[in-house]
Amino acid sequence: MRKYVNTGLLLLLAATLHGQDSLRQHRMLPFVSLSSGVLAGEHPQTGKILTSTTSLSGGLKVKQMRVGVGIGFDSYLEWQTMPLYGTIAFNLSKNTHGLFMQFSYGYAFAWMQENEFNRPSKEEGGRMLNPMVGYFLTTGSCRVGLSVGYKFQRVWARYDNQYNLASSFWPRHGNQTTVTQSIERVVVSLSVGWR
Amino acid sequence: MTRFSYVKFAFLVAASLICQNCSDTCTVSNTYIYYEPVYSTSAELKAAVSFDDPKPLTNLGKIYFKDGYLYINESGEGIHVIDNRNPSAPLPLGFITIPGNYDLAMVNNLLYADSFVDLVVLDVSNKQNIKEVNRVERVFNHALSYGYRMVTNENLILTDWEEVRSVTVQESECSGNQLQNWGGMWMEDGIALRSFSGVGASVIPTSTTGIGGSMARFTIAENHLYALDGAMLDVIDVSTPGQPKPKAEQEISWDIETLFPYNGILFGGSRSGMYIYDLVNPAAPQLLSKYEHVRSCDPVVVQDNYAFVTLRNGSECEGFVNQLEVIDITSLTNPKLVKIYPMTNPHGLGIDNSVLFICDGSDGLKVYDASDVNAITTNQLAHHQDIQALDIIPHQSIAMMIGPEGLYQYDYSDLTNIRLISTLAIVR
């Protein structure tokens, strides 16, 4: 997993720093953006919940379009995920402020918050999908955005040889439960960035 | 508003409506192995009984000795018949196929054996042609069957458990525990059958009966066959040859394991203690007392005023002790512990003229002079360490011992030189 993280960070760095002058010749400018916000939804046990989401993305800006990669950290109460994603955004306005649309898609690594009754043998993340719309403001090279959207995250856990706590009979090997969980949340986030 | 502003507004509204009630959905897939009951008819069981050529020993259960012949139970399958008139060269004569057989006892030339819920009577007078001569149906009905009836309303008999692998997939809203509680009878291979193959006690030959091992659940005394059937003691009158008559059924304890008759007294070994029954009225044993000990498996043998009980631990036996307990039974209504000796993992035991044999599991066979019950381990006569010992019948200077590796016989006519004289090995 460290390999993917390093690759993501390197891409981000490369997108930010690589050949700014040559890019400028092609009207391509690097950008970096840090977002933080809340994930709102309905949790099966606790009801309505708010959890946090944070991400860092970077890439190239071409006119009104921005293309890049990012890394994030999301919390879903018992699950924590680290998405690595590609992102594409489009400003609907040529002015210094206006609406924008953004779409991110990637894979998130996931970890479960284990407890006495929920201790998977194996856990995996899954695909992450995140369309957003928002409003941006730019002053100089600084850009601030407020966006709202939808986030889909898939996670997976496997439990081997579960046994009944009320019984002393150990199960035979081979018993297995897998849970594929599709998490849907509304995202509201605030981003601060360069360009 | 310009037309473009309407578009912008529509985007904002759409965004807020994207996921008004965002929640989780789960797909839960359960893959599990469980056991389905398999039923047979009584006619099928009866038709399966036969006397065949000798078979290799593979999964030994109880042993029984009578008139120079050894009868060794093959758990759940039948009985090996071995000519042991020359213990140095035991000769397999044949195999009696009896489905669902775990215990046996004999009177004269009649062998009484269980076949699932039935009691089968076999005539063994002709060792070349052993045959079923009678059958009492539906005698043993209390075996642990995990909620399934041993005999259904359609008169089908639960005889096996079939392993089934199943996968279920269901959608849910992720509420509550998504995990399958793997419990009850769907667990563990063979656990439902284990109740048939309990453990048991031994000896005291009379002129008409044979000698059982100390792990037996069948024993004969006072012209009655006493058989453990789950938590129940079944009493069957065998005074009329070949015509057993069930007389009574009384509850002992859910953890009862062995039976041992001695001078008109019936001793029962359970995981929680030793039961002492008076057989003044053989058809209705009367409980005299119970000697309680820590939870463990405990076959028992008796000689004179002392009962010898081995306690062992293990997954089936629970408990945490491995020891020999000597109990003074001078007062049958008030048995008293005399001495405890630590052991390794004692299973069956036997006693003959104060020579005490203990099958100490992986620590092999231990032989002691038990004439002084306060100094048994200091009077060790022999220790054969290189075998796994499970149960033993000492009789007339020959100790017939079984273990997971087969049958071993020792000559103890010279107590200073107890020696192995023959083996019949298990075939794997």
Coordinates of C-alpha atoms in Angstrom, one line a residue:
Chain A
M1 CA 0.0 0.0 0.0
R2 CA 2.9 2.3 0.8
K3 CA 3.8 2.0 -2.9
Y4 CA 0.5 3.5 -3.9
V5 CA 0.8 6.3 -1.4
N6 CA 4.2 7.2 -2.6
T7 CA 3.2 7.0 -6.2
G8 CA 0.3 9.3 -5.5
L9 CA 2.4 11.8 -3.6
L10 CA 5.0 11.8 -6.3
L11 CA 2.4 12.4 -9.0
L12 CA 1.0 15.2 -6.9
L13 CA 4.4 16.8 -6.5
A14 CA 5.3 16.3 -10.1
A15 CA 2.1 17.9 -11.3
T16 CA 2.8 20.8 -9.0
L17 CA 6.4 21.5 -9.8
H18 CA 7.2 20.0 -13.1
G19 CA 8.3 22.5 -15.7
Q20 CA 6.2 25.4 -14.7
D21 CA 7.7 27.5 -17.4
S22 CA 7.2 25.1 -20.2
L23 CA 3.6 24.4 -19.0
R24 CA 2.9 28.1 -19.0
Q25 CA 3.9 28.1 -22.7
H26 CA 1.0 25.8 -23.3
R27 CA -1.3 27.7 -21.0
M28 CA -1.1 24.9 -18.5
L29 CA -0.6 25.9 -14.9
P30 CA -0.1 23.6 -11.9
F31 CA -2.5 23.8 -9.1
V32 CA -2.8 22.4 -5.5
S33 CA -5.9 22.3 -3.4
L34 CA -6.6 21.2 0.2
S35 CA -10.1 20.3 1.1
S36 CA -11.8 19.6 4.3
G37 CA -15.4 18.9 5.1
V38 CA -18.1 16.7 6.4
L39 CA -19.7 13.5 5.2
A40 CA -23.4 13.4 6.1
G41 CA -25.6 10.3 6.1
E42 CA -27.6 7.7 7.8
H43 CA -25.7 5.2 9.8
P44 CA -27.4 1.9 10.4
Q45 CA -26.8 1.9 14.2
T46 CA -26.5 5.5 15.2
G47 CA -28.9 7.2 12.8
K48 CA -27.8 10.5 11.2
I49 CA -24.1 11.1 11.5
L50 CA -21.5 13.6 10.4
T51 CA -18.0 12.5 9.9
S52 CA -14.9 14.1 8.4
T53 CA -13.3 14.1 5.1
T54 CA -10.0 15.6 4.1
S55 CA -8.1 15.5 0.8
L56 CA -5.2 17.0 -1.0
S57 CA -5.1 17.2 -4.8
G58 CA -2.9 18.7 -7.4
G59 CA -2.5 18.7 -11.1
L60 CA -2.7 21.0 -14.1
K61 CA -5.1 23.8 -15.0
V62 CA -5.9 24.4 -18.6
K63 CA -8.1 27.3 -19.1
Q64 CA -11.3 26.5 -17.2
M65 CA -10.5 22.9 -16.7
R66 CA -8.4 21.3 -14.0
V67 CA -7.1 17.7 -14.2
G68 CA -5.1 16.1 -11.4
V69 CA -4.7 13.4 -8.8
G70 CA -5.3 13.3 -5.1
I71 CA -5.1 11.5 -1.8
G72 CA -7.6 11.8 1.1
F73 CA -8.7 10.5 4.4
D74 CA -12.3 9.8 5.1
S75 CA -14.0 8.6 8.2
Y76 CA -17.2 6.5 8.3
L77 CA -17.4 5.8 12.0
E78 CA -16.3 2.1 12.0
W79 CA -14.5 2.4 8.7
Q80 CA -11.6 4.7 7.8
T81 CA -10.5 5.0 4.2
M82 CA -7.7 6.5 2.3
P83 CA -8.8 7.2 -1.3
L84 CA -6.3 7.7 -4.1
Y85 CA -8.1 9.2 -7.0
G86 CA -8.0 11.0 -10.3
T87 CA -10.0 14.3 -10.5
I88 CA -11.3 16.5 -13.2
A89 CA -13.0 19.9 -12.6
F90 CA -14.5 22.5 -14.8
N91 CA -15.3 26.1 -14.0
L92 CA -18.6 27.2 -15.4
S93 CA -17.5 30.8 -15.2
K94 CA -14.4 32.6 -16.8
N95 CA -14.6 35.2 -14.0
T96 CA -12.8 35.2 -10.7
H97 CA -15.9 33.6 -9.1
G98 CA -18.6 31.3 -10.2
L99 CA -19.9 27.8 -10.2
F100 CA -17.7 24.7 -10.9
M101 CA -18.2 21.0 -11.3
Q102 CA -15.8 18.3 -10.2
F103 CA -15.7 14.6 -10.6
S104 CA -13.3 12.3 -8.7
Y105 CA -12.9 8.6 -9.1
G106 CA -10.5 6.2 -7.5
Y107 CA -9.7 3.4 -5.1
A108 CA -9.7 3.7 -1.3
F109 CA -7.8 1.6 1.1
A110 CA -9.9 0.8 4.1
W111 CA -9.5 -0.2 7.8
M112 CA -12.2 -1.2 10.2
Q113 CA -12.4 0.0 13.8
E114 CA -12.4 -3.4 15.4
N115 CA -14.2 -4.3 18.6
E116 CA -14.9 -7.4 20.6
F117 CA -17.8 -8.5 18.3
N118 CA -16.5 -7.1 15.1
R119 CA -13.1 -8.5 14.3
P120 CA -12.7 -9.3 10.6
S121 CA -10.0 -11.7 9.3
K122 CA -9.5 -9.5 6.3
E123 CA -10.7 -6.1 5.2
E124 CA -10.4 -4.3 1.9
G125 CA -11.4 -1.0 0.5
G126 CA -13.0 -0.5 -2.9
R127 CA -13.9 2.0 -5.5
M128 CA -14.7 5.6 -4.6
L129 CA -16.8 7.9 -6.6
N130 CA -17.3 11.6 -5.8
P131 CA -19.2 14.1 -8.1
M132 CA -19.4 17.7 -6.7
V133 CA -20.7 21.1 -7.6
G134 CA -19.6 24.3 -5.9
Y135 CA -18.8 27.9 -5.9
F136 CA -15.3 29.3 -6.2
L137 CA -13.6 32.6 -5.5
T138 CA -10.1 33.6 -6.6
T139 CA -7.9 36.4 -5.5
G140 CA -4.6 36.5 -7.3
S141 CA -3.3 32.9 -7.2
C142 CA -5.4 32.0 -4.2
R143 CA -8.6 30.1 -4.7
V144 CA -11.3 29.2 -2.2
G145 CA -14.2 26.9 -3.0
L146 CA -17.3 25.7 -1.2
S147 CA -18.8 22.6 -2.7
V148 CA -21.5 20.0 -2.1
G149 CA -21.8 16.6 -3.6
Y150 CA -22.2 12.9 -3.3
K151 CA -19.6 10.3 -2.2
F152 CA -19.9 6.6 -2.8
Q153 CA -17.4 4.3 -1.1
R154 CA -17.3 0.5 -1.2
V155 CA -15.7 -1.5 1.6
W156 CA -15.4 -5.2 2.2
A157 CA -14.7 -7.4 5.2
R158 CA -14.4 -11.2 5.7
Y159 CA -15.0 -13.1 8.9
D160 CA -13.6 -16.6 9.2
N161 CA -14.9 -19.4 11.5
Q162 CA -17.2 -17.3 13.6
Y163 CA -18.7 -19.1 16.5
N164 CA -21.6 -18.5 18.7
L165 CA -20.7 -16.8 21.9
A166 CA -23.5 -18.6 23.6
S167 CA -22.1 -21.9 22.6
S168 CA -18.9 -23.7 23.5
F169 CA -18.8 -25.5 20.2
W170 CA -16.1 -24.3 17.9
P171 CA -17.0 -24.3 14.3
R172 CA -15.4 -26.4 11.7
H173 CA -13.0 -24.6 9.4
G174 CA -14.7 -23.3 6.2
N175 CA -17.4 -21.2 7.8
Q176 CA -17.1 -17.7 6.5
T177 CA -19.1 -14.5 6.3
T178 CA -18.3 -11.7 3.9
V179 CA -19.9 -8.3 4.1
T180 CA -19.7 -5.9 1.1
Q181 CA -20.8 -2.5 2.3
S182 CA -21.8 0.3 0.0
I183 CA -21.5 3.7 1.8
E184 CA -23.3 6.7 0.4
R185 CA -22.8 10.2 1.9
V186 CA -23.5 13.8 1.1
V187 CA -20.3 15.8 1.1
V188 CA -19.9 19.5 2.0
S189 CA -16.4 20.7 1.8
L190 CA -14.3 23.8 1.9
S191 CA -11.2 24.0 -0.3
V192 CA -8.3 26.3 -0.2
G193 CA -5.7 26.2 -3.0
W194 CA -3.1 27.8 -5.2
R195 CA -4.6 28.7 -8.6
Chain B
M1 CA -32.3 35.9 -13.7
T2 CA -30.5 35.2 -16.9
R3 CA -30.8 31.8 -18.6
F4 CA -27.3 31.0 -17.5
S5 CA -28.1 31.8 -13.8
Y6 CA -31.0 29.4 -14.0
V7 CA -28.6 26.7 -15.1
K8 CA -26.4 27.5 -12.2
F9 CA -29.3 27.4 -9.8
A10 CA -30.4 24.0 -11.2
F11 CA -27.0 22.6 -10.5
L12 CA -27.1 23.7 -6.9
V13 CA -30.5 22.2 -6.4
A14 CA -29.5 19.0 -8.1
A15 CA -26.5 18.7 -5.9
S16 CA -28.5 19.0 -2.8
L17 CA -31.0 16.4 -4.0
I18 CA -28.3 13.9 -5.1
C19 CA -28.4 12.1 -1.9
Q20 CA -31.1 13.2 0.4
N21 CA -31.2 10.0 2.5
C22 CA -27.7 8.7 2.0
S23 CA -27.1 5.5 4.0
D24 CA -25.4 2.2 3.8
T25 CA -26.4 -1.0 2.1
C26 CA -24.7 -4.4 2.8
T27 CA -24.5 -7.6 0.8
V28 CA -23.8 -10.3 3.3
S29 CA -22.6 -13.7 2.0
N30 CA -22.5 -16.6 4.4
T31 CA -20.5 -19.6 3.4
Y32 CA -20.9 -22.4 6.0
I33 CA -20.6 -26.1 6.5
Y34 CA -23.4 -27.8 8.4
Y35 CA -24.7 -31.2 9.0
E36 CA -28.0 -32.5 7.8
P37 CA -29.5 -35.5 9.5
V38 CA -29.6 -38.7 7.4
Y39 CA -32.3 -41.2 8.3
S40 CA -32.5 -45.0 7.7
T41 CA -35.2 -47.5 8.2
S42 CA -35.1 -50.2 10.8
A43 CA -35.2 -52.8 8.0
E44 CA -32.1 -51.2 6.4
L45 CA -30.2 -51.4 9.7
K46 CA -31.2 -55.0 10.3
A47 CA -30.2 -56.0 6.7
A48 CA -26.8 -54.4 7.2
V49 CA -25.8 -56.7 10.1
S50 CA -23.5 -59.4 8.9
F51 CA -20.4 -61.4 9.8
D52 CA -17.6 -60.9 7.4
D53 CA -13.9 -61.6 6.9
P54 CA -11.5 -59.9 9.3
K55 CA -11.0 -56.2 8.7
P56 CA -8.1 -54.0 9.6
L57 CA -8.4 -52.2 12.9
T58 CA -8.8 -48.5 12.2
N59 CA -10.8 -46.6 14.8
L60 CA -11.0 -48.6 18.0
G61 CA -13.7 -48.1 20.6
K62 CA -14.6 -50.4 23.4
I63 CA -13.0 -53.8 24.2
Y64 CA -14.6 -56.9 25.7
F65 CA -13.1 -60.2 26.7
K66 CA -14.8 -63.5 27.1
D67 CA -13.7 -67.1 27.1
G68 CA -10.5 -66.5 25.3
Y69 CA -12.0 -64.2 22.6
L70 CA -11.6 -60.5 22.3
Y71 CA -14.3 -58.3 20.9
I72 CA -13.1 -54.9 19.9
N73 CA -15.5 -52.3 18.8
E74 CA -14.8 -50.4 15.6
S75 CA -16.5 -47.1 16.5
G76 CA -19.9 -46.9 14.8
E77 CA -19.3 -49.8 12.4
G78 CA -19.2 -53.1 14.3
I79 CA -17.0 -55.5 16.2
H80 CA -13.8 -57.3 15.5
V81 CA -13.7 -60.8 16.8
I82 CA -10.3 -62.0 17.7
D83 CA -9.2 -65.4 18.9
N84 CA -7.0 -64.6 21.9
R85 CA -6.6 -68.0 23.4
N86 CA -2.9 -67.6 22.7
P87 CA -2.3 -63.9 23.6
S88 CA 1.1 -64.1 22.1
A89 CA -0.5 -64.6 18.7
P90 CA -4.0 -63.1 18.6
L91 CA -5.9 -64.2 15.5
P92 CA -8.6 -62.1 13.9
L93 CA -11.5 -64.3 13.0
G94 CA -13.9 -61.9 11.4
F95 CA -15.8 -58.7 11.7
I96 CA -19.4 -58.2 12.8
T97 CA -20.9 -55.3 10.8
I98 CA -23.3 -53.5 13.0
P99 CA -24.2 -50.0 11.9
G100 CA -24.1 -47.5 14.8
N101 CA -22.4 -49.8 17.2
Y102 CA -20.4 -48.3 20.1
D103 CA -20.9 -50.7 23.0
L104 CA -21.2 -54.3 23.8
A105 CA -21.6 -56.8 26.6
M106 CA -22.1 -60.6 26.8
V107 CA -23.9 -63.3 28.6
N108 CA -22.9 -66.8 27.8
N109 CA -22.7 -66.9 24.0
L110 CA -25.0 -64.0 23.4
L111 CA -23.5 -60.7 22.6
Y112 CA -25.6 -57.6 23.2
A113 CA -24.7 -54.6 21.1
D114 CA -26.3 -51.3 20.3
S115 CA -27.2 -50.3 16.7
F116 CA -28.2 -46.7 16.9
V117 CA -31.5 -46.9 18.8
D118 CA -31.8 -50.7 18.7
L119 CA -30.4 -53.4 20.9
V120 CA -29.1 -56.3 18.8
V121 CA -28.6 -59.8 20.2
L122 CA -26.0 -61.9 18.4
D123 CA -25.3 -65.6 18.8
V124 CA -21.5 -66.0 18.9
S125 CA -21.4 -69.7 19.8
N126 CA -20.2 -70.5 16.3
K127 CA -17.3 -68.2 15.6
Q128 CA -17.5 -68.9 11.9
N129 CA -21.1 -67.9 11.7
I130 CA -22.0 -65.2 14.1
K131 CA -25.6 -64.1 13.5
E132 CA -28.3 -61.8 14.8
V133 CA -30.9 -63.7 16.7
N134 CA -33.0 -60.9 18.1
R135 CA -33.4 -57.2 18.1
V136 CA -35.3 -54.9 20.4
E137 CA -36.2 -51.8 18.6
R138 CA -36.2 -48.2 19.9
V139 CA -34.5 -48.9 23.2
F140 CA -31.9 -46.1 23.1
N141 CA -33.7 -42.9 22.4
H142 CA -31.8 -40.3 24.4
A143 CA -28.6 -39.9 22.5
L144 CA -27.6 -36.3 21.9
S145 CA -29.1 -35.4 18.6
Y146 CA -29.2 -31.6 18.7
G147 CA -32.8 -31.2 18.6
Y148 CA -33.5 -33.8 16.0
R149 CA -35.5 -36.8 17.1
M150 CA -33.6 -40.1 17.0
V151 CA -36.7 -41.7 15.7
T152 CA -39.1 -39.7 13.6
N153 CA -42.9 -40.0 13.4
E154 CA -42.4 -42.0 10.3
N155 CA -40.2 -44.5 12.2
L156 CA -37.0 -43.3 10.5
I157 CA -33.9 -43.5 12.5
L158 CA -31.3 -40.8 12.6
T159 CA -28.1 -42.6 11.6
D160 CA -25.7 -40.1 10.1
W161 CA -24.9 -36.5 9.5
E162 CA -24.2 -35.4 6.0
E163 CA -21.8 -32.5 5.5
V164 CA -23.3 -29.8 3.4
R165 CA -21.6 -26.6 2.2
S166 CA -24.0 -23.8 1.7
V167 CA -23.7 -20.2 0.6
T168 CA -26.4 -17.6 1.2
V169 CA -26.4 -14.1 0.0
Q170 CA -28.7 -11.4 1.3
E171 CA -29.0 -7.7 1.0
S172 CA -29.5 -5.6 4.1
E173 CA -29.3 -2.1 5.4
C174 CA -26.3 -3.0 7.5
S175 CA -28.3 -2.9 10.6
G176 CA -27.3 -5.0 13.6
N177 CA -24.8 -7.8 13.5
Q178 CA -24.0 -8.9 10.0
L179 CA -22.3 -12.0 11.2
Q180 CA -23.7 -15.5 11.2
N181 CA -23.7 -17.1 14.6
W182 CA -22.1 -20.4 13.9
G183 CA -23.5 -22.4 16.8
G184 CA -25.7 -25.3 17.7
M185 CA -25.7 -28.5 15.9
W186 CA -24.3 -27.0 12.7
M187 CA -20.9 -27.0 14.2
E188 CA -18.0 -29.4 14.5
D189 CA -17.6 -32.5 12.6
G190 CA -19.1 -35.5 14.3
I191 CA -20.2 -33.8 17.4
A192 CA -23.7 -35.2 17.1
L193 CA -22.4 -38.7 16.9
R194 CA -20.1 -38.3 19.9
S195 CA -22.9 -39.0 22.3
F196 CA -23.1 -42.5 21.0
S197 CA -19.5 -43.2 21.7
G198 CA -19.1 -42.2 25.3
V199 CA -16.7 -43.6 27.7
G200 CA -17.1 -46.3 30.3
A201 CA -16.0 -48.8 32.9
S202 CA -15.2 -52.4 33.5
V203 CA -14.8 -55.8 34.7
I204 CA -15.7 -58.3 37.4
P205 CA -16.2 -61.4 35.4
T206 CA -18.9 -63.8 36.5
S207 CA -19.4 -67.3 35.3
T208 CA -21.6 -66.1 32.5
T209 CA -20.5 -62.6 31.6
G210 CA -17.3 -61.3 30.1
I211 CA -15.0 -58.5 31.0
G212 CA -15.4 -55.0 29.6
G213 CA -12.9 -52.3 29.4
S214 CA -13.1 -49.4 31.8
M215 CA -14.6 -47.1 29.2
A216 CA -17.7 -49.1 28.7
R217 CA -21.2 -47.8 28.8
F218 CA -22.7 -51.3 28.7
T219 CA -22.4 -53.7 31.6
I220 CA -24.2 -56.8 32.8
A221 CA -24.9 -57.6 36.5
E222 CA -27.6 -59.5 38.3
N223 CA -29.0 -60.8 35.0
H224 CA -29.6 -57.3 33.8
L225 CA -27.9 -55.2 31.1
Y226 CA -27.3 -51.7 32.2
A227 CA -26.7 -49.3 29.4
L228 CA -26.1 -45.6 29.3
D229 CA -28.4 -43.8 26.9
G230 CA -27.6 -40.2 26.9
A231 CA -28.3 -39.0 30.5
M232 CA -30.5 -42.1 31.1
L233 CA -29.7 -45.5 32.6
D234 CA -31.6 -48.2 30.7
V235 CA -32.2 -51.4 32.6
I236 CA -32.8 -54.5 30.4
D237 CA -33.6 -57.9 31.8
V238 CA -31.4 -60.5 30.1
S239 CA -32.2 -63.4 32.3
T240 CA -34.0 -65.2 29.4
P241 CA -31.3 -66.0 26.8
G242 CA -31.8 -64.1 23.7
Q243 CA -35.0 -62.4 24.9
P244 CA -34.0 -59.1 26.4
K245 CA -36.8 -57.2 28.1
P246 CA -36.5 -53.5 28.7
K247 CA -37.5 -52.9 32.3
A248 CA -36.8 -49.4 33.3
E249 CA -35.2 -46.2 32.3
Q250 CA -34.0 -43.8 34.9
E251 CA -32.2 -40.5 34.7
I252 CA -28.7 -40.4 36.1
S253 CA -26.9 -37.3 34.8
W254 CA -26.3 -35.6 31.5
D255 CA -22.6 -36.1 31.9
I256 CA -22.6 -39.8 32.8
E257 CA -19.9 -41.7 31.0
T258 CA -19.1 -45.1 32.4
L259 CA -20.5 -48.0 34.3
F260 CA -18.8 -50.5 36.6
P261 CA -20.6 -53.3 38.5
Y262 CA -19.0 -54.7 41.7
N263 CA -20.6 -57.1 44.2
G264 CA -24.2 -56.0 43.7
I265 CA -23.2 -52.3 43.4
L266 CA -23.2 -50.3 40.2
F267 CA -20.7 -47.5 40.0
G268 CA -21.2 -44.8 37.4
G269 CA -18.5 -42.4 36.4
S270 CA -19.6 -38.9 35.3
R271 CA -17.7 -35.7 34.5
S272 CA -18.8 -34.3 37.8
G273 CA -18.5 -37.3 40.1
M274 CA -19.0 -41.0 40.8
Y275 CA -22.5 -42.3 41.4
I276 CA -23.1 -45.4 43.5
Y277 CA -26.2 -47.5 43.0
D278 CA -27.5 -50.4 45.0
L279 CA -28.7 -53.3 42.8
V280 CA -30.7 -55.1 45.5
N281 CA -33.6 -54.7 43.1
P282 CA -31.7 -55.1 39.8
A283 CA -34.6 -53.8 37.8
A284 CA -34.6 -50.5 39.8
P285 CA -31.2 -49.4 40.9
Q286 CA -31.3 -47.2 44.0
L287 CA -28.9 -44.3 44.3
L288 CA -26.9 -44.5 47.5
S289 CA -24.6 -41.6 47.1
K290 CA -22.6 -39.4 44.8
Y291 CA -18.9 -38.6 45.3
E292 CA -18.3 -35.3 43.6
H293 CA -15.0 -34.2 42.0
V294 CA -13.8 -31.4 39.7
R295 CA -15.1 -31.6 36.2
S296 CA -13.2 -34.0 34.0
C297 CA -13.6 -37.4 32.4
D298 CA -13.5 -40.2 34.9
P299 CA -13.6 -43.9 34.3
V300 CA -13.8 -45.9 37.5
V301 CA -12.8 -49.4 38.7
V302 CA -13.3 -50.9 42.2
Q303 CA -11.6 -53.4 44.3
D304 CA -12.6 -54.3 47.8
N305 CA -13.2 -51.1 49.8
Y306 CA -11.6 -48.7 47.3
A307 CA -12.7 -47.1 44.1
F308 CA -10.0 -45.9 41.7
V309 CA -11.0 -43.0 39.5
T310 CA -8.8 -41.3 36.9
L311 CA -9.6 -37.7 36.0
R312 CA -8.3 -36.1 32.9
N313 CA -8.8 -32.9 31.0
G314 CA -9.3 -32.3 27.4
S315 CA -11.7 -30.6 25.0
E316 CA -14.4 -33.1 25.6
C317 CA -13.7 -33.5 29.3
E318 CA -13.3 -29.9 30.3
G319 CA -11.5 -29.5 33.6
F320 CA -7.9 -28.9 34.3
V321 CA -6.7 -31.9 36.3
N322 CA -5.0 -35.1 35.4
Q323 CA -4.9 -37.4 38.3
L324 CA -5.7 -40.7 40.0
E325 CA -8.1 -40.5 42.9
V326 CA -8.5 -43.3 45.5
I327 CA -11.8 -43.3 47.2
D328 CA -12.7 -45.2 50.3
I329 CA -16.1 -46.8 49.7
T330 CA -16.3 -48.7 53.0
S331 CA -19.4 -46.7 53.6
L332 CA -21.3 -46.7 50.3
T333 CA -23.4 -43.8 51.4
N334 CA -20.5 -41.7 52.4
P335 CA -17.5 -42.3 50.1
K336 CA -14.3 -40.4 51.1
L337 CA -11.3 -39.3 49.2
V338 CA -8.2 -41.1 50.4
K339 CA -5.4 -39.9 48.2
I340 CA -4.7 -38.1 44.9
Y341 CA -1.9 -39.0 42.6
P342 CA -0.9 -36.7 39.7
M343 CA -0.9 -38.3 36.3
T344 CA -0.2 -37.1 32.7
N345 CA -3.5 -37.7 30.9
P346 CA -5.1 -40.8 32.3
H347 CA -7.8 -42.6 30.3
G348 CA -8.9 -46.2 31.1
L349 CA -7.7 -48.3 34.0
G350 CA -8.0 -51.8 35.3
I351 CA -7.2 -53.6 38.5
D352 CA -6.5 -57.3 39.1
N353 CA -5.4 -58.5 42.5
S354 CA -4.2 -55.1 43.6
V355 CA -2.2 -54.7 40.4
L356 CA -3.4 -51.4 39.0
F357 CA -3.0 -50.6 35.3
I358 CA -3.4 -47.0 34.2
C359 CA -3.6 -46.0 30.6
D360 CA -1.9 -42.6 30.9
G361 CA -2.5 -41.3 27.4
S362 CA 0.7 -40.1 25.7
D363 CA 2.7 -41.2 28.8
G364 CA 1.9 -44.8 28.1
L365 CA 0.9 -47.6 30.3
K366 CA 1.7 -47.5 34.0
V367 CA 1.5 -50.4 36.3
Y368 CA 1.4 -50.1 40.1
D369 CA 1.1 -52.3 43.2
A370 CA -2.0 -50.7 44.8
S371 CA -2.1 -52.9 47.9
D372 CA -1.1 -49.8 49.9
V373 CA -3.5 -47.1 48.6
N374 CA -1.5 -44.4 50.3
A375 CA 1.7 -45.3 48.4
I376 CA 0.6 -46.3 44.9
T377 CA 3.0 -44.2 42.8
T378 CA 5.9 -45.2 45.0
N379 CA 5.2 -48.8 44.2
Q380 CA 5.4 -48.6 40.4
L381 CA 5.9 -52.0 38.8
A382 CA 6.3 -50.9 35.2
H383 CA 6.0 -48.0 32.9
H384 CA 5.8 -48.5 29.1
Q385 CA 6.2 -45.0 27.7
D386 CA 6.5 -45.6 24.0
I387 CA 2.8 -46.1 23.4
Q388 CA -0.5 -44.2 23.5
A389 CA -2.7 -46.1 26.0
L390 CA -6.5 -45.7 26.2
D391 CA -8.1 -48.7 27.9
I392 CA -7.2 -52.0 29.3
I393 CA -8.5 -55.3 30.6
P394 CA -6.2 -57.1 33.0
H395 CA -7.2 -60.7 33.4
Q396 CA -5.4 -63.9 34.4
S397 CA -1.9 -62.4 34.0
I398 CA -2.6 -60.9 30.6
A399 CA -3.3 -57.2 30.2
M400 CA -5.2 -56.5 26.9
M401 CA -4.7 -52.8 26.1
I402 CA -6.0 -50.7 23.2
G403 CA -4.7 -47.4 22.0
P404 CA -4.9 -45.3 18.8
E405 CA -2.1 -47.5 17.4
G406 CA -3.8 -50.8 18.0
L407 CA -4.0 -53.7 20.5
Y408 CA -1.2 -54.4 22.8
Q409 CA -1.0 -57.4 25.2
Y410 CA 1.3 -57.6 28.2
D411 CA 2.2 -60.6 30.3
Y412 CA 2.2 -59.6 34.0
S413 CA 2.6 -63.1 35.5
D414 CA 6.0 -61.9 36.7
L415 CA 5.4 -58.5 38.2
T416 CA 9.1 -57.7 38.1
N417 CA 9.1 -58.3 34.3
I418 CA 5.9 -57.1 32.8
R419 CA 6.5 -57.5 29.1
L420 CA 4.8 -56.9 25.8
I421 CA 3.9 -60.2 24.1
S422 CA 1.9 -59.2 21.1
T423 CA 0.4 -56.3 19.1
L424 CA -2.2 -55.9 16.5
A425 CA -1.6 -52.7 14.7
I426 CA -4.1 -50.2 13.4
V427 CA -4.1 -49.8 9.6
R428 CA -4.3 -46.2 8.5

